[in-house]
PDB file of C-alpha atoms and ligand atoms in Angstrom:
ATOM      1  CA  MET A 241      -5.227  -3.677  16.912  1.00 95.00           C
ATOM      2  CA  ILE A 242      -3.239  -2.278  14.010  1.00 97.00           C
ATOM      3  CA  THR A 243      -3.007  -4.159  10.705  1.00 98.00           C
ATOM      4  CA  HIS A 244      -0.941  -3.117   7.698  1.00 98.00           C
ATOM      5  CA  LYS A 245      -2.842  -3.829   4.489  1.00 98.00           C
ATOM      6  CA  LYS A 246      -2.083  -3.624   0.796  1.00 98.00           C
ATOM      7  CA  LEU A 247      -4.431  -3.550  -2.195  1.00 97.00           C
ATOM      8  CA  PRO A 248      -3.479  -5.686  -5.243  1.00 97.00           C
ATOM      9  CA  ASN A 249      -2.101  -2.532  -6.927  1.00 97.00           C
ATOM     10  CA  GLY A 250       0.291  -1.954  -4.007  1.00 97.00           C
ATOM     11  CA  PHE A 251      -1.733   0.853  -2.380  1.00 98.00           C
ATOM     12  CA  GLU A 252      -1.009   0.646   1.349  1.00 98.00           C
ATOM     13  CA  TYR A 253      -3.184   1.483   4.309  1.00 98.00           C
ATOM     14  CA  ILE A 254      -3.452   0.808   8.029  1.00 98.00           C
ATOM     15  CA  GLU A 255      -6.534  -0.629   9.644  1.00 98.00           C
ATOM     16  CA  VAL A 256      -7.207   0.247  13.291  1.00 98.00           C
ATOM     17  CA  LYS A 257      -9.664  -1.573  15.526  1.00 98.00           C
ATOM     18  CA  ASN A 258     -10.127  -1.015  19.229  1.00 98.00           C
ATOM     19  CA  GLY A 259     -12.919  -1.537  21.753  1.00 98.00           C
ATOM     20  CA  VAL A 260     -14.975   1.453  20.585  1.00 98.00           C
ATOM     21  CA  ALA A 261     -14.098   2.344  17.002  1.00 98.00           C
ATOM     22  CA  GLU A 262     -12.409   1.376  13.748  1.00 98.00           C
ATOM     23  CA  ALA A 263     -10.557   3.367  11.111  1.00 98.00           C
ATOM     24  CA  LYS A 264      -8.542   3.070   7.905  1.00 98.00           C
ATOM     25  CA  ILE A 265      -5.668   5.354   6.975  1.00 99.00           C
ATOM     26  CA  ALA A 266      -3.782   5.324   3.670  1.00 98.00           C
ATOM     27  CA  LEU A 267      -0.046   5.979   3.732  1.00 98.00           C
ATOM     28  CA  GLN A 268      -0.482   8.181   0.693  1.00 98.00           C
ATOM     29  CA  GLY A 269      -1.615  11.490   2.131  1.00 98.00           C
ATOM     30  CA  ALA A 270      -1.888  10.024   5.685  1.00 99.00           C
ATOM     31  CA  HIS A 271      -5.433   9.973   4.404  1.00 99.00           C
ATOM     32  CA  LEU A 272      -8.023   8.741   6.900  1.00 99.00           C
ATOM     33  CA  PHE A 273     -10.781   7.270   4.731  1.00 98.00           C
ATOM     34  CA  HIS A 274     -12.919   5.396   7.248  1.00 98.00           C
ATOM     35  CA  TYR A 275     -13.953   6.048  10.835  1.00 99.00           C
ATOM     36  CA  ALA A 276     -16.908   4.470  12.610  1.00 98.00           C
ATOM     37  CA  ARG A 277     -17.843   3.709  16.179  1.00 98.00           C
ATOM     38  CA  VAL A 278     -18.540   0.045  16.892  1.00 98.00           C
ATOM     39  CA  GLY A 279     -22.036  -0.870  15.724  1.00 97.00           C
ATOM     40  CA  LYS A 280     -22.689   2.616  14.269  1.00 97.00           C
ATOM     41  CA  GLU A 281     -22.839   4.038  10.747  1.00 97.00           C
ATOM     42  CA  PRO A 282     -19.585   5.566   9.428  1.00 98.00           C
ATOM     43  CA  ILE A 283     -19.083   9.245  10.276  1.00 98.00           C
ATOM     44  CA  LEU A 284     -17.075   9.896   7.115  1.00 98.00           C
ATOM     45  CA  TRP A 285     -18.268   9.704   3.550  1.00 99.00           C
ATOM     46  CA  LEU A 286     -16.212   7.773   0.982  1.00 98.00           C
ATOM     47  CA  SER A 287     -17.056   7.717  -2.711  1.00 98.00           C
ATOM     48  CA  GLU A 288     -17.981   4.254  -3.931  1.00 98.00           C
ATOM     49  CA  VAL A 289     -15.903   4.970  -7.040  1.00 98.00           C
ATOM     50  CA  SER A 290     -12.900   6.576  -5.358  1.00 98.00           C
ATOM     51  CA  ASP A 291      -9.452   5.936  -6.739  1.00 95.00           C
ATOM     52  CA  PHE A 292      -6.989   4.160  -4.480  1.00 98.00           C
ATOM     53  CA  GLU A 293      -4.042   4.836  -6.680  1.00 97.00           C
ATOM     54  CA  LYS A 294      -0.612   6.393  -6.526  1.00 97.00           C
ATOM     55  CA  GLY A 295      -0.732  10.134  -7.218  1.00 96.00           C
ATOM     56  CA  LYS A 296      -4.529  10.460  -7.038  1.00 97.00           C
ATOM     57  CA  ALA A 297      -6.330  11.821  -3.983  1.00 97.00           C
ATOM     58  CA  ILE A 298      -8.930   9.570  -2.395  1.00 98.00           C
ATOM     59  CA  ARG A 299     -12.425  11.033  -2.847  1.00 98.00           C
ATOM     60  CA  GLY A 300     -13.799  11.119   0.676  1.00 98.00           C
ATOM     61  CA  GLY A 301     -12.551  10.762   4.248  1.00 99.00           C
ATOM     62  CA  VAL A 302     -10.170  13.500   5.307  1.00 99.00           C
ATOM     63  CA  PRO A 303      -7.796  14.728   2.591  1.00 98.00           C
ATOM     64  CA  ILE A 304      -5.047  16.950   3.964  1.00 98.00           C
ATOM     65  CA  CYS A 305      -4.830  20.142   1.970  1.00 98.00           C
ATOM     66  CA  TRP A 306      -1.332  21.542   2.531  1.00 98.00           C
ATOM     67  CA  PRO A 307       0.699  23.793   2.091  1.00 98.00           C
ATOM     68  CA  TRP A 308      -1.998  25.593   0.181  1.00 98.00           C
ATOM     69  CA  PHE A 309      -5.758  25.330   0.157  1.00 98.00           C
ATOM     70  CA  GLY A 310      -7.529  25.584  -3.215  1.00 97.00           C
ATOM     71  CA  PHE A 311      -5.773  26.625  -6.404  1.00 93.00           C
ATOM     72  CA  ASN A 312      -2.180  27.737  -6.516  1.00 93.00           C
ATOM     73  CA  LYS A 313      -1.391  30.876  -8.542  1.00 90.00           C
ATOM     74  CA  ASP A 314       0.711  28.536 -10.651  1.00 92.00           C
ATOM     75  CA  LYS A 315      -2.082  26.516 -12.242  1.00 89.00           C
ATOM     76  CA  ALA A 316       0.338  23.696 -13.100  1.00 92.00           C
ATOM     77  CA  LEU A 317       0.605  22.864  -9.376  1.00 96.00           C
ATOM     78  CA  PRO A 318      -1.931  20.526  -7.765  1.00 96.00           C
ATOM     79  CA  GLN A 319      -5.135  21.937  -6.261  1.00 97.00           C
ATOM     80  CA  HIS A 320      -4.993  21.752  -2.423  1.00 98.00           C
ATOM     81  CA  GLY A 321      -1.222  21.215  -2.363  1.00 98.00           C
ATOM     82  CA  PHE A 322       0.916  18.106  -2.502  1.00 98.00           C
ATOM     83  CA  ALA A 323       0.473  16.565   0.977  1.00 98.00           C
ATOM     84  CA  ARG A 324      -2.615  14.548   0.027  1.00 98.00           C
ATOM     85  CA  ILE A 325      -0.837  12.862  -2.890  1.00 98.00           C
ATOM     86  CA  SER A 326       2.554  12.348  -1.181  1.00 98.00           C
ATOM     87  CA  MET A 327       3.731   9.188   0.558  1.00 98.00           C
ATOM     88  CA  TRP A 328       3.954   9.808   4.302  1.00 98.00           C
ATOM     89  CA  GLU A 329       6.040   7.923   6.805  1.00 98.00           C
ATOM     90  CA  PHE A 330       4.138   5.925   9.402  1.00 98.00           C
ATOM     91  CA  VAL A 331       6.072   6.814  12.563  1.00 98.00           C
ATOM     92  CA  CYS A 332       4.337   4.831  15.299  1.00 98.00           C
ATOM     93  CA  SER A 333       1.113   3.697  16.878  1.00 98.00           C
ATOM     94  CA  ASN A 334       0.271   3.667  20.532  1.00 97.00           C
ATOM     95  CA  GLU A 335      -2.613   1.797  22.121  1.00 97.00           C
ATOM     96  CA  LEU A 336      -3.151   4.007  25.185  1.00 97.00           C
ATOM     97  CA  ASP A 337      -5.938   1.763  26.472  1.00 98.00           C
ATOM     98  CA  GLU A 338      -8.496  -0.580  24.916  1.00 98.00           C
ATOM     99  CA  LYS A 339     -10.508   2.416  23.716  1.00 98.00           C
ATOM    100  CA  THR A 340      -7.791   4.764  22.448  1.00 98.00           C
ATOM    101  CA  THR A 341      -5.317   4.294  19.606  1.00 98.00           C
ATOM    102  CA  VAL A 342      -2.946   7.061  18.538  1.00 98.00           C
ATOM    103  CA  LEU A 343      -1.152   6.965  15.186  1.00 98.00           C
ATOM    104  CA  THR A 344       1.556   9.344  14.057  1.00 98.00           C
ATOM    105  CA  PHE A 345       2.513  10.081  10.449  1.00 99.00           C
ATOM    106  CA  LYS A 346       5.212  12.362   9.091  1.00 98.00           C
ATOM    107  CA  LEU A 347       6.046  14.159   5.868  1.00 99.00           C
ATOM    108  CA  THR A 348       9.224  16.162   5.323  1.00 98.00           C
ATOM    109  CA  ASN A 349      10.602  18.116   2.402  1.00 98.00           C
ATOM    110  CA  SER A 350      12.245  16.192  -0.413  1.00 98.00           C
ATOM    111  CA  GLU A 351      13.958  17.215  -3.634  1.00 97.00           C
ATOM    112  CA  LYS A 352      10.576  16.942  -5.312  1.00 96.00           C
ATOM    113  CA  THR A 353       8.717  19.153  -2.796  1.00 98.00           C
ATOM    114  CA  LEU A 354      11.531  21.745  -2.806  1.00 98.00           C
ATOM    115  CA  GLN A 355      11.097  22.095  -6.556  1.00 96.00           C
ATOM    116  CA  ILE A 356       7.469  23.158  -6.201  1.00 95.00           C
ATOM    117  CA  TRP A 357       7.479  24.729  -2.703  1.00 97.00           C
ATOM    118  CA  HIS A 358      10.849  26.203  -1.809  1.00 97.00           C
ATOM    119  CA  TYR A 359      10.908  25.573   1.944  1.00 98.00           C
ATOM    120  CA  LYS A 360      12.140  22.908   4.331  1.00 98.00           C
ATOM    121  CA  PHE A 361       9.403  21.643   6.604  1.00 99.00           C
ATOM    122  CA  GLU A 362       8.257  18.887   8.894  1.00 98.00           C
ATOM    123  CA  LEU A 363       4.600  17.960   8.914  1.00 98.00           C
ATOM    124  CA  GLU A 364       3.223  15.629  11.557  1.00 99.00           C
ATOM    125  CA  LEU A 365      -0.279  14.204  11.744  1.00 99.00           C
ATOM    126  CA  ARG A 366      -1.508  12.596  14.953  1.00 98.00           C
ATOM    127  CA  ILE A 367      -4.765  10.725  14.608  1.00 99.00           C
ATOM    128  CA  THR A 368      -6.518   9.511  17.742  1.00 99.00           C
ATOM    129  CA  ILE A 369      -9.145   6.830  17.231  1.00 98.00           C
ATOM    130  CA  SER A 370     -11.491   6.544  20.199  1.00 98.00           C
ATOM    131  CA  ASP A 371     -15.178   7.331  20.681  1.00 98.00           C
ATOM    132  CA  LYS A 372     -14.025  10.678  19.290  1.00 98.00           C
ATOM    133  CA  LEU A 373     -11.952  11.255  16.189  1.00 99.00           C
ATOM    134  CA  THR A 374      -9.072  13.664  16.817  1.00 99.00           C
ATOM    135  CA  MET A 375      -6.693  14.887  14.157  1.00 99.00           C
ATOM    136  CA  GLU A 376      -3.809  17.222  14.857  1.00 98.00           C
ATOM    137  CA  LEU A 377      -1.689  18.512  12.009  1.00 99.00           C
ATOM    138  CA  LYS A 378       1.509  20.207  13.141  1.00 99.00           C
ATOM    139  CA  THR A 379       3.603  22.214  10.695  1.00 99.00           C
ATOM    140  CA  THR A 380       7.175  23.020  11.698  1.00 99.00           C
ATOM    141  CA  ASN A 381       9.274  25.412   9.702  1.00 98.00           C
ATOM    142  CA  ARG A 382      12.718  23.800   9.172  1.00 98.00           C
ATOM    143  CA  ASP A 383      13.884  26.511   6.817  1.00 98.00           C
ATOM    144  CA  GLU A 384      15.895  29.643   7.572  1.00 98.00           C
ATOM    145  CA  LYS A 385      13.166  31.881   6.205  1.00 98.00           C
ATOM    146  CA  GLU A 386       9.576  32.378   7.328  1.00 98.00           C
ATOM    147  CA  PHE A 387       6.845  30.745   5.258  1.00 98.00           C
ATOM    148  CA  LYS A 388       3.100  31.132   4.965  1.00 98.00           C
ATOM    149  CA  ILE A 389       0.603  28.305   4.617  1.00 98.00           C
ATOM    150  CA  THR A 390      -3.058  27.805   3.995  1.00 98.00           C
ATOM    151  CA  GLN A 391      -4.416  24.358   4.825  1.00 98.00           C
ATOM    152  CA  ALA A 392      -7.420  22.218   5.698  1.00 99.00           C
ATOM    153  CA  LEU A 393      -8.512  18.934   7.173  1.00 99.00           C
ATOM    154  CA  HIS A 394     -11.011  18.557   4.332  1.00 98.00           C
ATOM    155  CA  THR A 395     -13.504  16.314   6.121  1.00 99.00           C
ATOM    156  CA  TYR A 396     -16.244  14.629   4.062  1.00 99.00           C
ATOM    157  CA  PHE A 397     -19.196  13.724   6.297  1.00 99.00           C
ATOM    158  CA  ALA A 398     -21.742  11.068   5.404  1.00 98.00           C
ATOM    159  CA  VAL A 399     -25.338  12.332   5.638  1.00 98.00           C
ATOM    160  CA  SER A 400     -28.666  10.516   5.406  1.00 98.00           C
ATOM    161  CA  HIS A 401     -29.805  12.951   2.713  1.00 98.00           C
ATOM    162  CA  ILE A 402     -28.545  16.449   1.933  1.00 98.00           C
ATOM    163  CA  SER A 403     -32.064  17.892   2.152  1.00 98.00           C
ATOM    164  CA  ASP A 404     -32.413  16.590   5.730  1.00 98.00           C
ATOM    165  CA  VAL A 405     -29.338  18.208   7.285  1.00 98.00           C
ATOM    166  CA  ALA A 406     -28.472  21.539   8.850  1.00 98.00           C
ATOM    167  CA  ILE A 407     -25.204  23.041  10.075  1.00 98.00           C
ATOM    168  CA  LEU A 408     -25.444  25.001  13.298  1.00 98.00           C
ATOM    169  CA  GLY A 409     -22.910  27.319  14.894  1.00 98.00           C
ATOM    170  CA  LEU A 410     -22.071  29.656  12.011  1.00 98.00           C
ATOM    171  CA  ASP A 411     -24.934  32.144  12.408  1.00 98.00           C
ATOM    172  CA  LYS A 412     -23.770  35.768  11.872  1.00 98.00           C
ATOM    173  CA  LYS A 413     -20.336  34.644  10.692  1.00 98.00           C
ATOM    174  CA  PRO A 414     -18.834  36.445   7.694  1.00 98.00           C
ATOM    175  CA  TYR A 415     -17.986  34.260   4.722  1.00 98.00           C
ATOM    176  CA  LEU A 416     -16.454  34.421   1.303  1.00 98.00           C
ATOM    177  CA  ASN A 417     -18.833  32.909  -1.208  1.00 98.00           C
ATOM    178  CA  ALA A 418     -16.344  31.041  -3.406  1.00 97.00           C
ATOM    179  CA  LEU A 419     -18.949  30.800  -6.194  1.00 98.00           C
ATOM    180  CA  THR A 420     -19.376  34.587  -6.565  1.00 98.00           C
ATOM    181  CA  TYR A 421     -16.278  35.886  -4.715  1.00 96.00           C
ATOM    182  CA  LYS A 422     -18.595  38.108  -2.669  1.00 98.00           C
ATOM    183  CA  ASN A 423     -18.310  38.600   1.081  1.00 98.00           C
ATOM    184  CA  GLU A 424     -21.553  37.739   2.810  1.00 98.00           C
ATOM    185  CA  GLU A 425     -22.875  37.036   6.302  1.00 98.00           C
ATOM    186  CA  GLN A 426     -24.587  33.844   7.440  1.00 98.00           C
ATOM    187  CA  GLU A 427     -28.169  34.149   8.617  1.00 98.00           C
ATOM    188  CA  GLY A 428     -29.296  31.264  10.818  1.00 98.00           C
ATOM    189  CA  ASP A 429     -28.429  27.615  10.180  1.00 98.00           C
ATOM    190  CA  ILE A 430     -27.034  26.382   6.869  1.00 98.00           C
ATOM    191  CA  THR A 431     -29.302  24.156   4.792  1.00 98.00           C
ATOM    192  CA  PHE A 432     -28.738  22.898   1.263  1.00 98.00           C
ATOM    193  CA  ASN A 433     -30.784  23.296  -1.904  1.00 98.00           C
ATOM    194  CA  GLU A 434     -28.037  24.378  -4.320  1.00 98.00           C
ATOM    195  CA  GLU A 435     -24.253  24.314  -4.723  1.00 98.00           C
ATOM    196  CA  VAL A 436     -22.517  25.701  -1.639  1.00 98.00           C
ATOM    197  CA  ASP A 437     -18.818  26.599  -1.482  1.00 98.00           C
ATOM    198  CA  ARG A 438     -18.065  29.046   1.329  1.00 98.00           C
ATOM    199  CA  VAL A 439     -15.138  29.995   3.509  1.00 98.00           C
ATOM    200  CA  TYR A 440     -16.415  31.131   6.915  1.00 98.00           C
ATOM    201  CA  GLN A 441     -14.151  33.387   8.970  1.00 98.00           C
ATOM    202  CA  ASP A 442     -13.904  34.323  12.678  1.00 98.00           C
ATOM    203  CA  VAL A 443     -15.157  30.886  13.696  1.00 98.00           C
ATOM    204  CA  ASP A 444     -14.495  30.339  17.398  1.00 94.00           C
ATOM    205  CA  ASP A 445     -17.217  27.956  18.474  1.00 94.00           C
ATOM    206  CA  GLU A 446     -18.320  24.361  18.062  1.00 98.00           C
ATOM    207  CA  ILE A 447     -20.060  23.454  14.803  1.00 98.00           C
ATOM    208  CA  VAL A 448     -22.885  20.943  14.790  1.00 98.00           C
ATOM    209  CA  LEU A 449     -23.960  18.842  11.830  1.00 98.00           C
ATOM    210  CA  ARG A 450     -27.577  17.979  12.589  1.00 98.00           C
ATOM    211  CA  ASP A 451     -28.923  15.003  10.654  1.00 98.00           C
ATOM    212  CA  LYS A 452     -32.225  13.107  10.921  1.00 96.00           C
ATOM    213  CA  ASN A 453     -30.915  10.541  13.388  1.00 94.00           C
ATOM    214  CA  ARG A 454     -27.630  11.907  14.695  1.00 97.00           C
ATOM    215  CA  GLU A 455     -25.635  14.997  15.536  1.00 98.00           C
ATOM    216  CA  ILE A 456     -21.925  15.379  14.879  1.00 98.00           C
ATOM    217  CA  HIS A 457     -19.936  17.974  16.804  1.00 98.00           C
ATOM    218  CA  ILE A 458     -16.789  19.538  15.393  1.00 98.00           C
ATOM    219  CA  LYS A 459     -14.411  21.538  17.545  1.00 98.00           C
ATOM    220  CA  ASN A 460     -11.370  23.160  15.971  1.00 98.00           C
ATOM    221  CA  GLN A 461      -8.222  24.625  17.482  1.00 98.00           C
ATOM    222  CA  GLY A 462      -5.566  26.721  15.741  1.00 98.00           C
ATOM    223  CA  SER A 463      -8.166  27.610  13.149  1.00 98.00           C
ATOM    224  CA  SER A 464     -10.677  30.385  12.687  1.00 98.00           C
ATOM    225  CA  SER A 465     -11.871  29.454   9.192  1.00 98.00           C
ATOM    226  CA  VAL A 466     -14.221  26.700   8.145  1.00 98.00           C
ATOM    227  CA  VAL A 467     -15.087  25.682   4.595  1.00 98.00           C
ATOM    228  CA  VAL A 468     -18.583  24.375   3.917  1.00 99.00           C
ATOM    229  CA  TRP A 469     -19.018  22.651   0.585  1.00 98.00           C
ATOM    230  CA  ASN A 470     -21.518  20.602  -1.359  1.00 99.00           C
ATOM    231  CA  PRO A 471     -21.013  20.412  -5.138  1.00 98.00           C
ATOM    232  CA  TRP A 472     -24.703  19.818  -5.946  1.00 98.00           C
ATOM    233  CA  ILE A 473     -25.822  18.442  -9.338  1.00 98.00           C
ATOM    234  CA  GLU A 474     -23.780  20.084 -12.105  1.00 98.00           C
ATOM    235  CA  LYS A 475     -20.394  20.247 -10.378  1.00 98.00           C
ATOM    236  CA  THR A 476     -20.715  16.617  -9.295  1.00 98.00           C
ATOM    237  CA  LYS A 477     -20.975  15.641 -12.973  1.00 98.00           C
ATOM    238  CA  ARG A 478     -17.718  17.464 -13.723  1.00 97.00           C
ATOM    239  CA  MET A 479     -15.797  15.995 -10.782  1.00 97.00           C
ATOM    240  CA  SER A 480     -13.533  12.974 -10.688  1.00 96.00           C
ATOM    241  CA  ALA A 481     -14.462   9.852  -8.693  1.00 98.00           C
ATOM    242  CA  MET A 482     -18.034  10.948  -7.921  1.00 98.00           C
ATOM    243  CA  GLN A 483     -21.202   9.121  -8.863  1.00 98.00           C
ATOM    244  CA  GLU A 484     -23.982  11.355 -10.222  1.00 98.00           C
ATOM    245  CA  ASN A 485     -26.077  11.233  -7.058  1.00 98.00           C
ATOM    246  CA  ALA A 486     -23.110  11.387  -4.639  1.00 98.00           C
ATOM    247  CA  TYR A 487     -23.839  14.998  -3.627  1.00 98.00           C
ATOM    248  CA  GLU A 488     -27.042  13.792  -1.937  1.00 98.00           C
ATOM    249  CA  TYR A 489     -25.129  11.775   0.655  1.00 98.00           C
ATOM    250  CA  MET A 490     -22.111  13.914   1.576  1.00 98.00           C
ATOM    251  CA  LEU A 491     -21.032  17.350   2.607  1.00 98.00           C
ATOM    252  CA  CYS A 492     -17.732  18.820   3.678  1.00 99.00           C
ATOM    253  CA  ILE A 493     -17.065  20.836   6.795  1.00 99.00           C
ATOM    254  CA  GLU A 494     -13.377  21.621   6.573  1.00 98.00           C
ATOM    255  CA  SER A 495     -11.274  22.670   9.553  1.00 98.00           C
ATOM    256  CA  ALA A 496      -9.055  25.237   7.907  1.00 98.00           C
ATOM    257  CA  ASN A 497      -6.569  28.044   7.847  1.00 98.00           C
ATOM    258  CA  ALA A 498      -7.808  29.512   4.585  1.00 98.00           C
ATOM    259  CA  PHE A 499      -7.821  32.946   2.915  1.00 96.00           C
ATOM    260  CA  ASP A 500      -7.681  35.611   5.703  1.00 94.00           C
ATOM    261  CA  ASP A 501      -6.773  32.859   8.175  1.00 98.00           C
ATOM    262  CA  ALA A 502      -3.474  31.967   6.407  1.00 98.00           C
ATOM    263  CA  ARG A 503      -0.677  31.404   8.936  1.00 98.00           C
ATOM    264  CA  ALA A 504       2.899  32.698   8.780  1.00 98.00           C
ATOM    265  CA  ILE A 505       5.377  30.403  10.548  1.00 99.00           C
ATOM    266  CA  LYS A 506       8.838  31.625  11.491  1.00 98.00           C
ATOM    267  CA  SER A 507      11.976  29.524  11.184  1.00 98.00           C
ATOM    268  CA  GLN A 508      11.979  26.598  13.698  1.00 98.00           C
ATOM    269  CA  GLU A 509       8.481  27.513  14.916  1.00 98.00           C
ATOM    270  CA  SER A 510       5.311  25.407  14.599  1.00 98.00           C
ATOM    271  CA  HIS A 511       1.611  25.795  14.077  1.00 99.00           C
ATOM    272  CA  SER A 512      -0.988  23.136  14.942  1.00 98.00           C
ATOM    273  CA  LEU A 513      -4.398  22.728  13.405  1.00 98.00           C
ATOM    274  CA  LYS A 514      -6.607  20.398  15.408  1.00 98.00           C
ATOM    275  CA  ALA A 515     -10.097  19.012  14.891  1.00 98.00           C
ATOM    276  CA  VAL A 516     -12.085  16.933  17.360  1.00 98.00           C
ATOM    277  CA  ILE A 517     -15.130  15.207  15.908  1.00 98.00           C
ATOM    278  CA  CYS A 518     -17.663  13.399  18.071  1.00 97.00           C
TER     279      CYS A 518
HETATM  280  O1  G6P B   6     -11.806  18.039  -6.241  1.00 58.71           O
HETATM  281  P1  G6P B   6     -10.896  18.512  -5.150  1.00 58.71           P
HETATM  282  O2  G6P B   6      -9.589  19.064  -5.650  1.00 58.71           O
HETATM  283  O3  G6P B   6     -10.687  17.453  -4.108  1.00 58.71           O
HETATM  284  O4  G6P B   6     -11.633  19.724  -4.433  1.00 58.71           O
HETATM  285  C1  G6P B   6     -12.876  19.567  -3.829  1.00 58.71           C
HETATM  286  C2  G6P B   6     -13.409  20.873  -3.244  1.00 58.71           C
HETATM  287  O5  G6P B   6     -12.573  21.297  -2.199  1.00 58.71           O
HETATM  288  C3  G6P B   6     -12.981  22.466  -1.477  1.00 58.71           C
HETATM  289  O6  G6P B   6     -14.084  22.206  -0.688  1.00 58.71           O
HETATM  290  C4  G6P B   6     -13.243  23.631  -2.381  1.00 58.71           C
HETATM  291  O7  G6P B   6     -13.830  24.699  -1.660  1.00 58.71           O
HETATM  292  C5  G6P B   6     -14.103  23.228  -3.562  1.00 58.71           C
HETATM  293  O8  G6P B   6     -14.188  24.318  -4.482  1.00 58.71           O
HETATM  294  C6  G6P B   6     -13.526  22.004  -4.260  1.00 58.71           C
HETATM  295  O9  G6P B   6     -14.325  21.630  -5.350  1.00 58.71           O
END
């Protein structure tokens, strides 16, 4: 079942419920901010003090970073691009069976986007809610000239406690340490006891988030870079919409095309970035 909902301030979202899972997706940013299987704990983390407000990104769920990931050279432009703070069009929903709901959202260039990013584009997000969460973000170049994007499905995962989790599947992978700007290589599993902000490259395999009582598997397509991030104590204090202890209960594993994995898309061609989480 699909229900259109509105907060008292006018902020709109869609609630999805089917036989196996439920989800919530805001029209601003086509931002999925809740996904849980029936009777199970949510997979995604959402800040208890997140904004649900026009022009502000939701803190948690899956922000869509597009058409650039991270800072823009022009510091006046928004970090992680404009897609996550733009109003998307809800195109359609399709209940394939009692366990599978597919929703499609679209964003195209406008006068406003052309002022800050000088290309015509079509961006489509297909979200499939079933016992798996599937997100496919397709960028089509509708301009005459080629363009280059960096992007991410910036997934915030809920964890029982940051000191109890490990990320498997990135052993021996090269990464850019975004805190020191040094290139390093992963040794073994990733565990957390300090701030971590890394862009892994050459990722071609499944990633596993191992928690005390569950494992989450992440499989990406059209992507060979993965960002792993936990802000830890000091950065959390500086961030918007985060409670002081929030870093203990979340981490991000972001399905990306970032840094060396930027993608050039020719006129009328497309690129799809897909993540399957189960
Ligand atoms: O606060 P935001 O703009 O949502 O960014 C949140 C985080 O996103 C990514 O994971 C970056 O690697 C981090 O450096 C950044 O702090």
